[in-house]
mmCIF file of C-alpha atoms and ligand atoms in Angstrom:
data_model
loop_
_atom_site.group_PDB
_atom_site.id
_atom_site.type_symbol
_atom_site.label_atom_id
_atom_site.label_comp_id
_atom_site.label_asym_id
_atom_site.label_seq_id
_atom_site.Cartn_x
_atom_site.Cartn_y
_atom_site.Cartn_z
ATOM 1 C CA UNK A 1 -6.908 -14.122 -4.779
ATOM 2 C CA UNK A 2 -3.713 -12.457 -3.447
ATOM 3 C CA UNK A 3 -1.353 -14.640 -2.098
ATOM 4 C CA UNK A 4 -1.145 -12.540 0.941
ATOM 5 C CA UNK A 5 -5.080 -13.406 1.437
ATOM 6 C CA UNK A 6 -4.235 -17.227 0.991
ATOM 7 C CA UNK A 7 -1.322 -17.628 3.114
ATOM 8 C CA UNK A 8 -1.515 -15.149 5.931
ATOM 9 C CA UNK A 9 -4.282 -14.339 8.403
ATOM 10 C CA UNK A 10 -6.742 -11.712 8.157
ATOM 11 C CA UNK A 11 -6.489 -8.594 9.513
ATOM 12 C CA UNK A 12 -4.554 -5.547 10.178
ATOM 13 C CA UNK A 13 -1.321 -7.378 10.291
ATOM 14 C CA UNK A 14 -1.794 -8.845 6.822
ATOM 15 C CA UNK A 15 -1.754 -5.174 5.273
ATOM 16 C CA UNK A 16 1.805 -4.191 5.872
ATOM 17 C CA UNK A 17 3.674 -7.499 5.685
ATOM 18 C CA UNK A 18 5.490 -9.660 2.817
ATOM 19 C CA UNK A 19 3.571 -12.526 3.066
ATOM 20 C CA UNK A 20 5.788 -15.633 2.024
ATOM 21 C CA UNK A 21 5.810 -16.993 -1.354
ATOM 22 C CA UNK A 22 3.534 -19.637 -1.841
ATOM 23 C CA UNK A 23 3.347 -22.034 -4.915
ATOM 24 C CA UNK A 24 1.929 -20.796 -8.134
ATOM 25 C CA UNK A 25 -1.095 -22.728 -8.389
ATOM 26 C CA UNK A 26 -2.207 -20.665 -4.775
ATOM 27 C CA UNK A 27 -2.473 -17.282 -7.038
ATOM 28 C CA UNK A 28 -4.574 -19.327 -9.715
ATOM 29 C CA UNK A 29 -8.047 -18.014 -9.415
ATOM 30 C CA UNK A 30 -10.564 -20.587 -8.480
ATOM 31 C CA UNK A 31 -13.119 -21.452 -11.564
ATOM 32 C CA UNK A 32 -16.784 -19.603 -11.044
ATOM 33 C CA UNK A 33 -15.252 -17.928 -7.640
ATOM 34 C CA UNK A 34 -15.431 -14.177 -8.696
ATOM 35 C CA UNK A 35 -12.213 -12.566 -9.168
ATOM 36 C CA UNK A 36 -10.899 -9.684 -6.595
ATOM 37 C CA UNK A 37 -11.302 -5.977 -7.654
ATOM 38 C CA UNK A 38 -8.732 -4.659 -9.386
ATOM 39 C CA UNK A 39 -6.348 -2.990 -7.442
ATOM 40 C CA UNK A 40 -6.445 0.752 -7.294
ATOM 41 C CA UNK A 41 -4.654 2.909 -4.480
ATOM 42 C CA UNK A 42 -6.325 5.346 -3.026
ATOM 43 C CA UNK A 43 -5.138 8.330 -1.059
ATOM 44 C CA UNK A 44 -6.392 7.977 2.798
ATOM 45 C CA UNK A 45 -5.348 12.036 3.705
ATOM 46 C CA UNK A 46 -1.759 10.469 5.876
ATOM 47 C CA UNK A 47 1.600 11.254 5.448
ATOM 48 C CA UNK A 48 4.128 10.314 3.260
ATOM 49 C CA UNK A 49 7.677 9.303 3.776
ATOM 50 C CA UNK A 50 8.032 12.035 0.687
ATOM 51 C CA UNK A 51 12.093 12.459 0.908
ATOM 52 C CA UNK A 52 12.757 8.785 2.585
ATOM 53 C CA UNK A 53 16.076 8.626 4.872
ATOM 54 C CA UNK A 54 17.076 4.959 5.415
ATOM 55 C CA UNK A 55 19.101 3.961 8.648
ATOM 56 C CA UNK A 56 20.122 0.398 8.773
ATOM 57 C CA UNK A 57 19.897 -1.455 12.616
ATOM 58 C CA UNK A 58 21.472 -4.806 12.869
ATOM 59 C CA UNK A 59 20.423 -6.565 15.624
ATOM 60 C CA UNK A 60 22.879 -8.993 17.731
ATOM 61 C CA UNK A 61 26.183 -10.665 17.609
ATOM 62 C CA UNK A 62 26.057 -12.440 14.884
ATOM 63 C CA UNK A 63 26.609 -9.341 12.266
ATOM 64 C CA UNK A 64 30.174 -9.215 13.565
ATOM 65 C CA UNK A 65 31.316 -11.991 12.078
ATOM 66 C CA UNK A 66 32.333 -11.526 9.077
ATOM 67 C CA UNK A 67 30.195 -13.271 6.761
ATOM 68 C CA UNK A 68 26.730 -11.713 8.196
ATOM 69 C CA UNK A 69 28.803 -8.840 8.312
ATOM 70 C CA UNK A 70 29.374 -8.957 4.663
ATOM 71 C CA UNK A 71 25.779 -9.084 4.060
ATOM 72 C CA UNK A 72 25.335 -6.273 5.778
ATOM 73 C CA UNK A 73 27.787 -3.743 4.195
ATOM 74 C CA UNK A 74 26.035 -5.443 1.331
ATOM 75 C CA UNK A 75 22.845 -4.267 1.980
ATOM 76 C CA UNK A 76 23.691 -0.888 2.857
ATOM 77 C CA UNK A 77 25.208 -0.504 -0.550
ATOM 78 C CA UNK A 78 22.058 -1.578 -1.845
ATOM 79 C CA UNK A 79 19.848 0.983 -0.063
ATOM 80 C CA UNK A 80 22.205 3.507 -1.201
ATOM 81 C CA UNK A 81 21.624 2.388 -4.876
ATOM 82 C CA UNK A 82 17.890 1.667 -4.765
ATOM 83 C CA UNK A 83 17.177 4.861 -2.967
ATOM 84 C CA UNK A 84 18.677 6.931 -5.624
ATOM 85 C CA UNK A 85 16.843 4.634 -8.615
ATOM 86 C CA UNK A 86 14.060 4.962 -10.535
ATOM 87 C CA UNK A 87 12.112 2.425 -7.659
ATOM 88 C CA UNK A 88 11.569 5.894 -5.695
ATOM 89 C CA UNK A 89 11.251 7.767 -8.639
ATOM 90 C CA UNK A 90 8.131 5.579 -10.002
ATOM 91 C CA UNK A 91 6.487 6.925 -6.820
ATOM 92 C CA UNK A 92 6.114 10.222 -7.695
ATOM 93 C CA UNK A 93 3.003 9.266 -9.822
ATOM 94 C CA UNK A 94 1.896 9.019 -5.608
ATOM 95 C CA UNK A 95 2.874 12.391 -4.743
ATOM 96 C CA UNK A 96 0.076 14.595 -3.254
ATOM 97 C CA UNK A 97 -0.264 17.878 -1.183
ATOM 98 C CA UNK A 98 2.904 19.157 0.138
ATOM 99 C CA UNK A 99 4.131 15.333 0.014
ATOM 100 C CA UNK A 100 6.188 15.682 -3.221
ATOM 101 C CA UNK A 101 8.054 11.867 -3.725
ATOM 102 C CA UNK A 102 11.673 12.277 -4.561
ATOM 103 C CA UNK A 103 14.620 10.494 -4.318
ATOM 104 C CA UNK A 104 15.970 9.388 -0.899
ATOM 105 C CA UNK A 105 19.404 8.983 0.779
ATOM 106 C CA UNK A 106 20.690 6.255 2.993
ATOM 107 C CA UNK A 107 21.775 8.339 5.833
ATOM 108 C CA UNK A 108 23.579 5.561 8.154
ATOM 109 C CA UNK A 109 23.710 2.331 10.003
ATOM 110 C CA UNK A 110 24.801 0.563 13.113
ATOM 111 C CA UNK A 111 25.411 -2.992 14.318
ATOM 112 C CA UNK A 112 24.386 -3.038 17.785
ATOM 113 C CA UNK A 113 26.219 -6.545 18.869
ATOM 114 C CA UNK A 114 24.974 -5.738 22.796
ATOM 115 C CA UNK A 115 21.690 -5.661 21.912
ATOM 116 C CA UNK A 116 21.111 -9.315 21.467
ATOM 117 C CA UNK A 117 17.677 -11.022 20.409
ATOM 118 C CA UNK A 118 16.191 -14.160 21.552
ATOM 119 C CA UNK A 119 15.309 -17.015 19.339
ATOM 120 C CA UNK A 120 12.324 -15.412 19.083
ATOM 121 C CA UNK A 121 10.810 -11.760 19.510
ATOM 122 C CA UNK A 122 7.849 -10.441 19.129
ATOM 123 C CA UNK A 123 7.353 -6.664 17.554
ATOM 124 C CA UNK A 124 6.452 -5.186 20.929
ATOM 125 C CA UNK A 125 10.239 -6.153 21.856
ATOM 126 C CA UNK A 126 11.000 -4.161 18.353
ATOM 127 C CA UNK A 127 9.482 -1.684 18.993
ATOM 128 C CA UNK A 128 10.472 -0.965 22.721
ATOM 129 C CA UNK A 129 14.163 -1.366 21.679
ATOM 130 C CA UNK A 130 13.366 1.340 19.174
ATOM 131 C CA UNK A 131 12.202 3.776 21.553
ATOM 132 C CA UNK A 132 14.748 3.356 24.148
ATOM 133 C CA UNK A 133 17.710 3.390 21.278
ATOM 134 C CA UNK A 134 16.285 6.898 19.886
ATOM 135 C CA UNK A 135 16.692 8.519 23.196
ATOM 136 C CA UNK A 136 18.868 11.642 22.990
ATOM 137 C CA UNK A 137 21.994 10.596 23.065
ATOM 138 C CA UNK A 138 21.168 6.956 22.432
ATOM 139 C CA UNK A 139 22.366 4.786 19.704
ATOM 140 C CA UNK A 140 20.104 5.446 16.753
ATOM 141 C CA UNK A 141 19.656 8.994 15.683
ATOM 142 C CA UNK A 142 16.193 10.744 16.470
ATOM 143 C CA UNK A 143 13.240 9.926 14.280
ATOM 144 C CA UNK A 144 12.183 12.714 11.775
ATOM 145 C CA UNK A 145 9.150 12.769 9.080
ATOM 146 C CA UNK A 146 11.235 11.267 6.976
ATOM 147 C CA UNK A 147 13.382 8.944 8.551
ATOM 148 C CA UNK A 148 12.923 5.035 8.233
ATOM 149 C CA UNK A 149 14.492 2.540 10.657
ATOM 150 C CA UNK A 150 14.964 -0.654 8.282
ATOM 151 C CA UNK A 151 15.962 -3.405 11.645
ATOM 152 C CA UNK A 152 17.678 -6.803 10.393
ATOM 153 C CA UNK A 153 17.472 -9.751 12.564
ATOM 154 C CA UNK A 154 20.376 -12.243 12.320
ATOM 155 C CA UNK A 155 19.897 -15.770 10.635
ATOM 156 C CA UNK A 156 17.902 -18.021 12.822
ATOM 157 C CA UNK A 157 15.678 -15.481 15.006
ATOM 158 C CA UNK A 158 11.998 -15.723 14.584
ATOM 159 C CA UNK A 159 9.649 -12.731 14.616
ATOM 160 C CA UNK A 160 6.233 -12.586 15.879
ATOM 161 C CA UNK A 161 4.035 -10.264 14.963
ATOM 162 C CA UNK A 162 0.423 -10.429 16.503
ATOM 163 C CA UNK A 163 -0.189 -13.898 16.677
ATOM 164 C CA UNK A 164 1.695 -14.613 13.203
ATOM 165 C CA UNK A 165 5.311 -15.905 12.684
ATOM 166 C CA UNK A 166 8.225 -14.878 9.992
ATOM 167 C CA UNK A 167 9.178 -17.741 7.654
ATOM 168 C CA UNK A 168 5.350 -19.401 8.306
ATOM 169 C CA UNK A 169 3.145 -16.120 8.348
ATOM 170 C CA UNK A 170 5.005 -13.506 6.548
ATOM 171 C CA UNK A 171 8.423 -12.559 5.527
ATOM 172 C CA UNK A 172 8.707 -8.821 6.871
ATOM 173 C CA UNK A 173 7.043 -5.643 7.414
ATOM 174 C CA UNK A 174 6.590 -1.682 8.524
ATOM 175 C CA UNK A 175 4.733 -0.018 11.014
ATOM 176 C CA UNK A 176 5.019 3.144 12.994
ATOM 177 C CA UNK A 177 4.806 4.426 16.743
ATOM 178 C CA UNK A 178 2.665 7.369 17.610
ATOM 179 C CA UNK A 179 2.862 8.420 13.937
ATOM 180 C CA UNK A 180 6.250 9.687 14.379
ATOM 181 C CA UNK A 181 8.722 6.761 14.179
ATOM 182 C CA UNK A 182 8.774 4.618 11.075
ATOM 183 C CA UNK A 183 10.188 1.038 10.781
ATOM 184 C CA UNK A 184 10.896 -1.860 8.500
ATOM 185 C CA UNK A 185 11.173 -5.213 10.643
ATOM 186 C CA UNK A 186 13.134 -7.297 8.421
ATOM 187 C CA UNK A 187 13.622 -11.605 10.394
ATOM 188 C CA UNK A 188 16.475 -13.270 8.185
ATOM 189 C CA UNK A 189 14.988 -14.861 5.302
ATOM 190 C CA UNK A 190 16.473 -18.523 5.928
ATOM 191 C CA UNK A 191 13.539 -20.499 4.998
ATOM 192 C CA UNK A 192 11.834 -22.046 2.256
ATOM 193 C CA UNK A 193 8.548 -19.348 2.507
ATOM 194 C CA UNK A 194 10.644 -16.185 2.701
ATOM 195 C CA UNK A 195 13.223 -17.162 -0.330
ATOM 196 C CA UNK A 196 11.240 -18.818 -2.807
ATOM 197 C CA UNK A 197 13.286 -19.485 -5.572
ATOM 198 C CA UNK A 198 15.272 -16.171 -4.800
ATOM 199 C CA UNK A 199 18.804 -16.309 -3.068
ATOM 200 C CA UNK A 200 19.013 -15.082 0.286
ATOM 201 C CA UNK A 201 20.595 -11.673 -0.618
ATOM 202 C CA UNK A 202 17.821 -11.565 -3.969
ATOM 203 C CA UNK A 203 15.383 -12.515 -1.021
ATOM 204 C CA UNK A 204 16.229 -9.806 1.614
ATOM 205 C CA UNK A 205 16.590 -6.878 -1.485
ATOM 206 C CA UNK A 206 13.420 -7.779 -2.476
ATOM 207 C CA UNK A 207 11.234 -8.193 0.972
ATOM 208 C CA UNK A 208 13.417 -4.585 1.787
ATOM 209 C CA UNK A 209 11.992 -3.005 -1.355
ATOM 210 C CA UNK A 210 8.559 -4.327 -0.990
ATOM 211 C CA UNK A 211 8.459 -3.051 2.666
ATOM 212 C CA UNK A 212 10.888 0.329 1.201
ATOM 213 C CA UNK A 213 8.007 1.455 -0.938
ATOM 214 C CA UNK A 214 5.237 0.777 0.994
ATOM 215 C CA UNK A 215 6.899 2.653 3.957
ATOM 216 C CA UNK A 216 7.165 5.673 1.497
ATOM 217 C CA UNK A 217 3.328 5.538 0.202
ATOM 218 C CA UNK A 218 1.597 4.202 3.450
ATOM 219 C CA UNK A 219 4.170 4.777 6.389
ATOM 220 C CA UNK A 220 1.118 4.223 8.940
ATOM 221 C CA UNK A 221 -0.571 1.851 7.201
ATOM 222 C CA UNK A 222 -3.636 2.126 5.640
ATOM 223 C CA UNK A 223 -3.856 5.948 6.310
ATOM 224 C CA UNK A 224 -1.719 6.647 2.750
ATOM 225 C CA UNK A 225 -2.183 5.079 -0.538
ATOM 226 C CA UNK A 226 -3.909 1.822 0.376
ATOM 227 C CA UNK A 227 -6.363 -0.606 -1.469
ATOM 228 C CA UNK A 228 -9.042 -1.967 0.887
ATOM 229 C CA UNK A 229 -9.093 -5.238 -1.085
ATOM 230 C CA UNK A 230 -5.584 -5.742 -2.212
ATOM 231 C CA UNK A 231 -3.542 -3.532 0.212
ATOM 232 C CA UNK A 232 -0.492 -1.588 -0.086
ATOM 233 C CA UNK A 233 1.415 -0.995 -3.311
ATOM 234 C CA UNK A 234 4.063 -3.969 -2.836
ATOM 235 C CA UNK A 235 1.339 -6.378 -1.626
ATOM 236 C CA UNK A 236 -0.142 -6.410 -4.991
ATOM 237 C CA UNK A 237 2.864 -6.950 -6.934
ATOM 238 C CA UNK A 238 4.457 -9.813 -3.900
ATOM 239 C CA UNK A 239 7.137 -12.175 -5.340
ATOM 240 C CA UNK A 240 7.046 -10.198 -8.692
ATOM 241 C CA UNK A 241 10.647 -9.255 -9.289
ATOM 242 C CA UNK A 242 12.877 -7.202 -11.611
ATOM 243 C CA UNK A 243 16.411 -5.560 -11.839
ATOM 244 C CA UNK A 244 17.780 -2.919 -10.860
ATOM 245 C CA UNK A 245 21.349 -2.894 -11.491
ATOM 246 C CA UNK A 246 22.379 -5.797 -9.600
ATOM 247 C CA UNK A 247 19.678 -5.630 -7.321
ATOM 248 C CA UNK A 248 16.420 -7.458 -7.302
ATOM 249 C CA UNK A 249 13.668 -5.520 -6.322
ATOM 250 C CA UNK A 250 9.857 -6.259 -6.142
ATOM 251 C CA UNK A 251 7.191 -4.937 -8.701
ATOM 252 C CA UNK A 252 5.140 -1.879 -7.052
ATOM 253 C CA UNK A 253 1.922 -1.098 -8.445
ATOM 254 C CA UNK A 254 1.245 1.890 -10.532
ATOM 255 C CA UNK A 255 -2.319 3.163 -10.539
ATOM 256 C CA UNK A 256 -1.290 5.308 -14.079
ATOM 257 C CA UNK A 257 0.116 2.169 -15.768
ATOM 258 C CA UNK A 258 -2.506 -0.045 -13.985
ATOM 259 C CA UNK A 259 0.180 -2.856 -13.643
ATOM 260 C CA UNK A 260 2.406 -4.096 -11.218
ATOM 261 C CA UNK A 261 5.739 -1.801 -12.846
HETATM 262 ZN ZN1 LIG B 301 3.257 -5.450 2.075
#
């Protein structure tokens, strides 16, 4: 049993999400209940995000202050690490057609302190912000094939997505409009179910990579690399961590290894 399959609903949603981290003994297969399949992408005919451009949107106020504001400038550094690392190179294994996976850049970010969320949004608020903020001559630059909008939420702002909630449902995830705009949606990971026994910096690096490398495979979900019984590549690996540098990312699942790598 995934832990995505015990903690979060069913669904659609459930595919592209973090789901939070639940305790151990939820993962432990069940004696005499049959096990899941083994995981095994398989390649649905979509795009890819094959050369991934990362653009950082923080939403509200609250990143001007200094110390969200240091997590911020923290986390761009880390995109422009990661994207350059061997996480996006152990893609390429996923490279197909004329989508050939490579290395990608971080190409820019923005605080946008007069666009200021509620205590809760939903993603249709997300996502209409999005649209009007990529306007010509808007705030955001103009989505391209390769672009990914990664959107932070400041501490203390829930997310709803469908029905579900961040920090009870799920801890983050991507989605696209019209199959031309790609985005992370990424609520502030101040709560038990979205750190586990990470810090909240090891807890937003890791829910960005999960959602990072699905985004690259599967950037409208299900229609890349996607396992109908385990989902995308970071939902089979969730709350499975490593280094990289000083970063902690999340296991991604390699079909060639068959493991979680
Ligand atoms: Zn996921």
């Amino acid at each position: 049993m995934t832990p995505e399959k015990t903690v979060s609903p069913r669904g659609r949603d459930a595919i592209r999400i973090v789901p939070i981290a639940a305790p151990a003994q939820l993962f432990v297969h069940v004696k005499g209940v049959a096990p899941v399949a083994p995981p095994r992408l398989t390649y649905r005919g979509g795009p890819l995000l094959a050369q991934v451009e990362v653009y950082t949107v923080y939403l509200g106020s609250a990143w001007a202050a200094p110390a969200p504001g240091k997590v911020a400038s923290d986390i761009n550094r880390f995109f422009g690490t990661i994207l350059a690392s061997d996480l996006i190179g152990g893609l390429s294994e996923y490279s197909t057609g004329s989508y050939h996976i490579a290395s990608g850049r971080f190409i820019g970010t923005t605080i946008l302190s007069d666009v200021e969320p509620a205590a809760s949004v939903t993603d249709e608020w997300i996502r209409s912000k999005l649209v009007e903020l990529t306007n010509p001559g808007s705030a955001l630059p103009p989505p391209n094939s390769n672009l990914l909008y990664f959107v932070y939420l400041p501490p203390g702002v829930s997310l709803v997505l469908g029905g579900s909630k961040s920090c009870q449902a799920f801890c983050g995830y991507h989605d696209q409009i019209d199959g031309k705009l790609f985005y992370a949606a990424m609520p502030y990971p101040n709560c038990n179910g979205c750190l586990g026994s990470l810090s909240t910096f090891q807890a937003l690096t890791s829910t960005s990579s999960h959602e990072l490398c699905e985004a690259v495979t599967d950037p409208i979900p299900g229609a890349g690399w996607y396992d109908d019984a385990n989902g995308e590549i970071g939902d089979i690996c969730a709350w499975q961590t490593r280094q990289v540098g000083e970063y902690t990312v999340q296991l991604e699942w390699s079909n060639k290894n068959n493991q979680c790598k």
